[in-house]
Coordinates of N, CA and C in Angstrom, one line a residue:
M1 N -27.8 -90.1 57.7 CA -27.9 -91.4 58.1 C -26.6 -92.2 57.8
G2 N -26.0 -92.7 58.7 CA -24.7 -93.4 58.5 C -25.0 -94.8 58.1
K3 N -23.9 -95.5 57.5 CA -24.1 -96.8 57.0 C -24.0 -97.8 58.2
R4 N -24.7 -98.9 58.1 CA -24.7 -99.9 59.1 C -24.9 -101.3 58.5
G5 N -24.5 -102.4 59.1 CA -24.6 -103.7 58.6 C -26.0 -104.2 58.9
V6 N -26.3 -105.4 58.3 CA -27.6 -106.1 58.5 C -27.6 -106.7 59.8
K7 N -28.7 -106.4 60.6 CA -28.8 -106.9 61.9 C -30.3 -106.8 62.4
Q8 N -30.7 -107.7 63.2 CA -32.1 -107.6 63.7 C -32.1 -106.6 64.8
T9 N -33.0 -105.7 64.8 CA -33.1 -104.7 65.9 C -34.6 -104.4 66.2
S10 N -34.8 -103.8 67.3 CA -36.2 -103.5 67.7 C -36.5 -102.1 67.3
V11 N -37.8 -101.8 67.0 CA -38.3 -100.5 66.7 C -39.6 -100.3 67.5
H12 N -39.6 -99.2 68.3 CA -40.8 -98.9 69.0 C -41.4 -97.6 68.4
C13 N -42.7 -97.6 68.1 CA -43.4 -96.5 67.5 C -44.5 -96.0 68.4
E14 N -44.6 -94.7 68.5 CA -45.7 -94.1 69.3 C -45.9 -92.6 68.8
W15 N -47.2 -92.2 69.0 CA -47.5 -90.8 68.8 C -46.9 -89.9 69.9
V16 N -46.2 -88.8 69.6 CA -45.6 -87.9 70.6 C -45.9 -86.5 70.2
L17 N -45.6 -85.6 71.2 CA -45.7 -84.1 71.0 C -47.2 -83.7 70.6
N18 N -48.1 -84.1 71.5 CA -49.5 -83.8 71.2 C -50.1 -84.4 69.9
H19 N -49.6 -85.6 69.6 CA -50.0 -86.3 68.4 C -49.6 -85.6 67.1
Q20 N -48.6 -84.8 67.2 CA -48.1 -84.1 66.0 C -47.1 -84.9 65.2
F21 N -46.4 -85.8 65.8 CA -45.4 -86.7 65.2 C -45.6 -88.1 65.6
I22 N -45.2 -89.0 64.7 CA -45.0 -90.4 65.2 C -43.5 -90.6 65.3
E23 N -43.1 -91.2 66.4 CA -41.7 -91.4 66.7 C -41.4 -92.8 66.6
F24 N -40.3 -93.1 65.8 CA -39.7 -94.4 65.7 C -38.5 -94.4 66.5
H25 N -38.3 -95.3 67.5 CA -37.1 -95.4 68.2 C -36.4 -96.8 67.9
Y26 N -35.4 -96.7 67.1 CA -34.6 -97.9 66.7 C -33.7 -98.3 67.8
G27 N -33.6 -99.6 68.1 CA -32.7 -100.1 69.1 C -33.2 -100.0 70.5
V28 N -34.4 -99.6 70.7 CA -34.9 -99.3 72.1 C -34.9 -100.5 73.0
A29 N -35.2 -101.7 72.5 CA -35.3 -102.9 73.4 C -34.0 -103.7 73.3
D30 N -33.0 -103.3 72.6 CA -31.8 -104.0 72.5 C -30.9 -103.8 73.7
A31 N -30.3 -104.8 74.2 CA -29.5 -104.7 75.4 C -28.4 -103.7 75.2
R32 N -27.6 -103.8 74.2 CA -26.5 -102.9 73.9 C -26.6 -102.6 72.4
P33 N -27.5 -101.7 71.9 CA -27.7 -101.5 70.5 C -26.4 -101.0 69.8
E34 N -26.1 -101.6 68.7 CA -25.0 -101.1 67.8 C -25.5 -99.8 67.1
Y35 N -26.8 -99.8 66.9 CA -27.4 -98.6 66.1 C -28.6 -98.2 66.9
E36 N -28.7 -96.9 67.1 CA -29.8 -96.3 67.8 C -30.2 -95.0 67.0
A37 N -31.5 -94.8 66.8 CA -32.0 -93.6 66.1 C -33.4 -93.3 66.6
F38 N -33.7 -92.0 66.4 CA -35.1 -91.5 66.6 C -35.4 -90.9 65.2
V39 N -36.6 -91.3 64.8 CA -37.2 -90.8 63.5 C -38.5 -90.2 63.8
F40 N -38.7 -89.0 63.4 CA -40.0 -88.3 63.6 C -40.6 -88.0 62.3
I41 N -41.9 -88.4 62.2 CA -42.7 -88.2 61.0 C -43.9 -87.4 61.4
G42 N -44.1 -86.3 60.7 CA -45.3 -85.4 60.9 C -45.8 -84.8 59.7
F43 N -47.0 -84.2 59.8 CA -47.6 -83.6 58.6 C -47.5 -82.1 58.6
D44 N -47.0 -81.5 57.6 CA -46.9 -80.1 57.4 C -48.2 -79.6 56.7
D45 N -49.1 -79.1 57.5 CA -50.4 -78.7 56.9 C -50.3 -77.6 55.9
S46 N -49.4 -76.7 56.1 CA -49.3 -75.5 55.1 C -48.8 -76.0 53.8
A47 N -47.8 -77.0 53.8 CA -47.3 -77.5 52.5 C -48.0 -78.7 52.0
K48 N -48.9 -79.2 52.8 CA -49.7 -80.4 52.4 C -48.7 -81.6 52.1
S49 N -47.7 -81.7 52.9 CA -46.8 -82.8 52.7 C -46.3 -83.3 54.1
Y50 N -45.6 -84.5 54.1 CA -45.1 -85.0 55.4 C -43.6 -84.7 55.5
V51 N -43.2 -84.6 56.7 CA -41.7 -84.4 57.0 C -41.2 -85.6 57.7
C52 N -39.9 -85.9 57.5 CA -39.3 -87.0 58.2 C -37.9 -86.5 58.7
H53 N -37.6 -86.7 59.9 CA -36.3 -86.2 60.4 C -35.6 -87.4 61.2
W54 N -34.4 -87.8 60.7 CA -33.6 -88.8 61.4 C -32.6 -88.2 62.3
V55 N -32.5 -88.7 63.5 CA -31.5 -88.3 64.5 C -30.9 -89.6 65.0
D56 N -29.6 -89.8 64.7 CA -29.0 -91.1 65.0 C -27.6 -91.0 65.6
V57 N -27.0 -92.2 65.9 CA -25.7 -92.2 66.6 C -24.6 -91.7 65.8
F58 N -24.8 -91.4 64.5 CA -23.8 -90.9 63.6 C -23.7 -89.3 63.7
G59 N -24.6 -88.7 64.5 CA -24.5 -87.3 64.7 C -25.2 -86.4 63.7
A60 N -25.0 -85.1 64.0 CA -25.7 -84.1 63.2 C -25.2 -84.0 61.8
K61 N -24.0 -84.4 61.5 CA -23.5 -84.2 60.1 C -24.3 -85.0 59.1
D62 N -25.0 -86.1 59.5 CA -25.8 -86.9 58.6 C -27.3 -86.6 58.8
S63 N -27.6 -85.7 59.6 CA -29.0 -85.4 59.9 C -29.6 -84.5 58.9
E64 N -30.8 -84.9 58.3 CA -31.5 -84.0 57.3 C -33.0 -84.2 57.5
L65 N -33.7 -83.2 57.0 CA -35.1 -83.2 56.9 C -35.6 -83.7 55.5
G66 N -36.4 -84.7 55.5 CA -36.9 -85.2 54.2 C -38.4 -84.8 54.1
R67 N -38.8 -84.6 52.9 CA -40.2 -84.3 52.6 C -40.8 -85.3 51.7
G68 N -42.1 -85.6 51.9 CA -42.8 -86.6 51.0 C -44.3 -86.5 51.1
K69 N -44.9 -87.2 50.1 CA -46.4 -87.3 50.1 C -46.8 -88.8 50.0
H70 N -48.0 -89.1 50.5 CA -48.4 -90.5 50.5 C -48.9 -90.8 49.1
D71 N -48.9 -92.1 48.9 CA -49.5 -92.6 47.6 C -51.0 -92.5 47.6
E72 N -51.6 -92.8 46.5 CA -53.1 -92.7 46.3 C -53.8 -93.6 47.3
K73 N -53.3 -94.8 47.6 CA -54.0 -95.8 48.4 C -53.7 -95.6 49.9
L74 N -52.9 -94.6 50.2 CA -52.5 -94.3 51.6 C -51.7 -95.4 52.3
L75 N -50.9 -96.1 51.4 CA -50.1 -97.3 52.0 C -48.6 -97.0 52.0
S76 N -48.2 -95.9 51.5 CA -46.8 -95.6 51.6 C -46.5 -94.1 51.5
I77 N -45.4 -93.7 52.0 CA -44.9 -92.3 51.9 C -43.4 -92.5 51.6
E78 N -43.0 -91.8 50.5 CA -41.6 -91.7 50.1 C -41.0 -90.4 50.4
F79 N -40.0 -90.3 51.2 CA -39.3 -89.0 51.6 C -38.1 -88.8 50.7
K80 N -37.9 -87.6 50.3 CA -36.6 -87.3 49.6 C -35.8 -86.3 50.5
F81 N -34.6 -86.7 50.6 CA -33.7 -85.9 51.4 C -32.6 -85.1 50.6
G82 N -32.2 -84.0 51.1 CA -31.2 -83.2 50.3 C -31.7 -82.8 48.9
K83 N -30.8 -83.1 48.0 CA -31.1 -82.9 46.6 C -31.9 -84.0 45.9
G84 N -32.4 -84.9 46.7 CA -33.2 -86.0 46.2 C -32.4 -87.2 45.8
E85 N -31.1 -87.2 46.2 CA -30.3 -88.4 46.0 C -30.3 -89.4 47.1
L86 N -31.2 -89.2 48.1 CA -31.4 -90.2 49.1 C -32.9 -90.2 49.4
T87 N -33.5 -91.4 49.3 CA -35.0 -91.5 49.6 C -35.2 -92.5 50.7
N88 N -36.3 -92.4 51.4 CA -36.7 -93.3 52.5 C -38.2 -93.5 52.3
K89 N -38.5 -94.8 51.9 CA -40.0 -95.1 51.6 C -40.5 -96.0 52.7
F90 N -41.5 -95.5 53.4 CA -42.2 -96.3 54.4 C -43.5 -96.9 53.8
A91 N -43.6 -98.2 53.8 CA -44.8 -98.8 53.1 C -45.4 -99.8 54.0
F92 N -46.8 -100.0 53.9 CA -47.5 -101.0 54.6 C -48.2 -101.9 53.7
D93 N -48.0 -103.2 53.9 CA -48.6 -104.3 53.1 C -49.8 -104.8 53.9
P94 N -51.1 -104.5 53.5 CA -52.2 -104.9 54.3 C -52.4 -106.4 54.4
Q95 N -51.9 -107.2 53.4 CA -52.1 -108.6 53.4 C -51.2 -109.3 54.4
T96 N -49.9 -108.9 54.5 CA -49.0 -109.5 55.5 C -49.0 -108.7 56.8
K97 N -49.6 -107.5 56.8 CA -49.6 -106.7 58.0 C -48.2 -106.3 58.4
M98 N -47.3 -106.1 57.4 CA -45.9 -105.8 57.5 C -45.6 -104.4 57.0
W99 N -44.7 -103.7 57.7 CA -44.2 -102.4 57.3 C -42.8 -102.6 56.7
T100 N -42.4 -101.8 55.7 CA -41.1 -101.9 55.2 C -40.6 -100.4 55.2
S101 N -39.3 -100.3 55.5 CA -38.6 -99.1 55.4 C -37.5 -99.3 54.4
L102 N -37.5 -98.7 53.2 CA -36.5 -98.9 52.2 C -35.8 -97.5 52.0
I103 N -34.5 -97.6 52.2 CA -33.6 -96.4 52.0 C -32.7 -96.6 50.8
R104 N -32.8 -95.7 49.8 CA -32.0 -95.8 48.6 C -31.2 -94.5 48.4
Q105 N -30.1 -94.7 47.8 CA -29.3 -93.5 47.5 C -28.5 -93.6 46.2
V106 N -28.1 -92.5 45.7 CA -27.3 -92.5 44.4 C -25.9 -92.6 44.8
E107 N -25.2 -93.6 44.2 CA -23.8 -93.8 44.4 C -23.2 -94.0 43.0
K108 N -22.3 -93.1 42.6 CA -21.6 -93.2 41.3 C -22.6 -93.2 40.2
G109 N -23.7 -92.3 40.3 CA -24.7 -92.2 39.3 C -25.8 -93.3 39.2
E110 N -25.7 -94.3 40.1 CA -26.7 -95.4 40.1 C -27.4 -95.4 41.5
W111 N -28.7 -95.8 41.4 CA -29.5 -96.0 42.6 C -29.1 -97.3 43.3
T112 N -28.8 -97.3 44.5 CA -28.5 -98.5 45.3 C -29.3 -98.5 46.6
T113 N -29.5 -99.7 47.1 CA -30.2 -99.9 48.4 C -29.2 -99.7 49.5
F114 N -29.5 -98.7 50.4 CA -28.7 -98.5 51.5 C -29.1 -99.4 52.7
A115 N -30.4 -99.5 52.9 CA -31.0 -100.3 54.0 C -32.4 -100.7 53.7
E116 N -32.8 -101.9 54.0 CA -34.2 -102.3 53.9 C -34.6 -103.0 55.2
E117 N -35.6 -102.6 55.8 CA -36.1 -103.2 57.1 C -37.5 -103.6 57.0
K118 N -37.9 -104.7 57.6 CA -39.3 -105.1 57.6 C -39.7 -105.2 59.1
W119 N -40.9 -104.8 59.4 CA -41.4 -104.8 60.8 C -42.8 -105.4 60.8
T120 N -43.0 -106.2 61.9 CA -44.3 -106.7 62.2 C -44.6 -106.2 63.6
K121 N -45.9 -106.1 63.9 CA -46.3 -105.7 65.3 C -46.1 -106.9 66.2
K122 N -45.6 -106.6 67.4 CA -45.3 -107.6 68.4 C -46.6 -108.0 69.1

């Protein structure tokens, strides 16, 4: 996942591939998106964990498969990528009906926020 600045963008989500994955399409409704990505989240039944794969405009060099498990209340999944120095947590707040995607990474030995996005249903 490449770095990008703060900007409002659209995200469209739908079940795809025989309901095996949920697909997030970032930038889908933007006239000329500066950033565009496809994110696929699915459940690996044999490993009893979820997988997350980002494919974006920065190309294959930054593309990795993350693995994660949901929390006890089924309100979030945190994916760890590579050696665990990059995480992406998708969380749902039932009170506000808002989703959050929080991406954090280790830089110079410290955890930093790479990107945080909040979504509401249109």
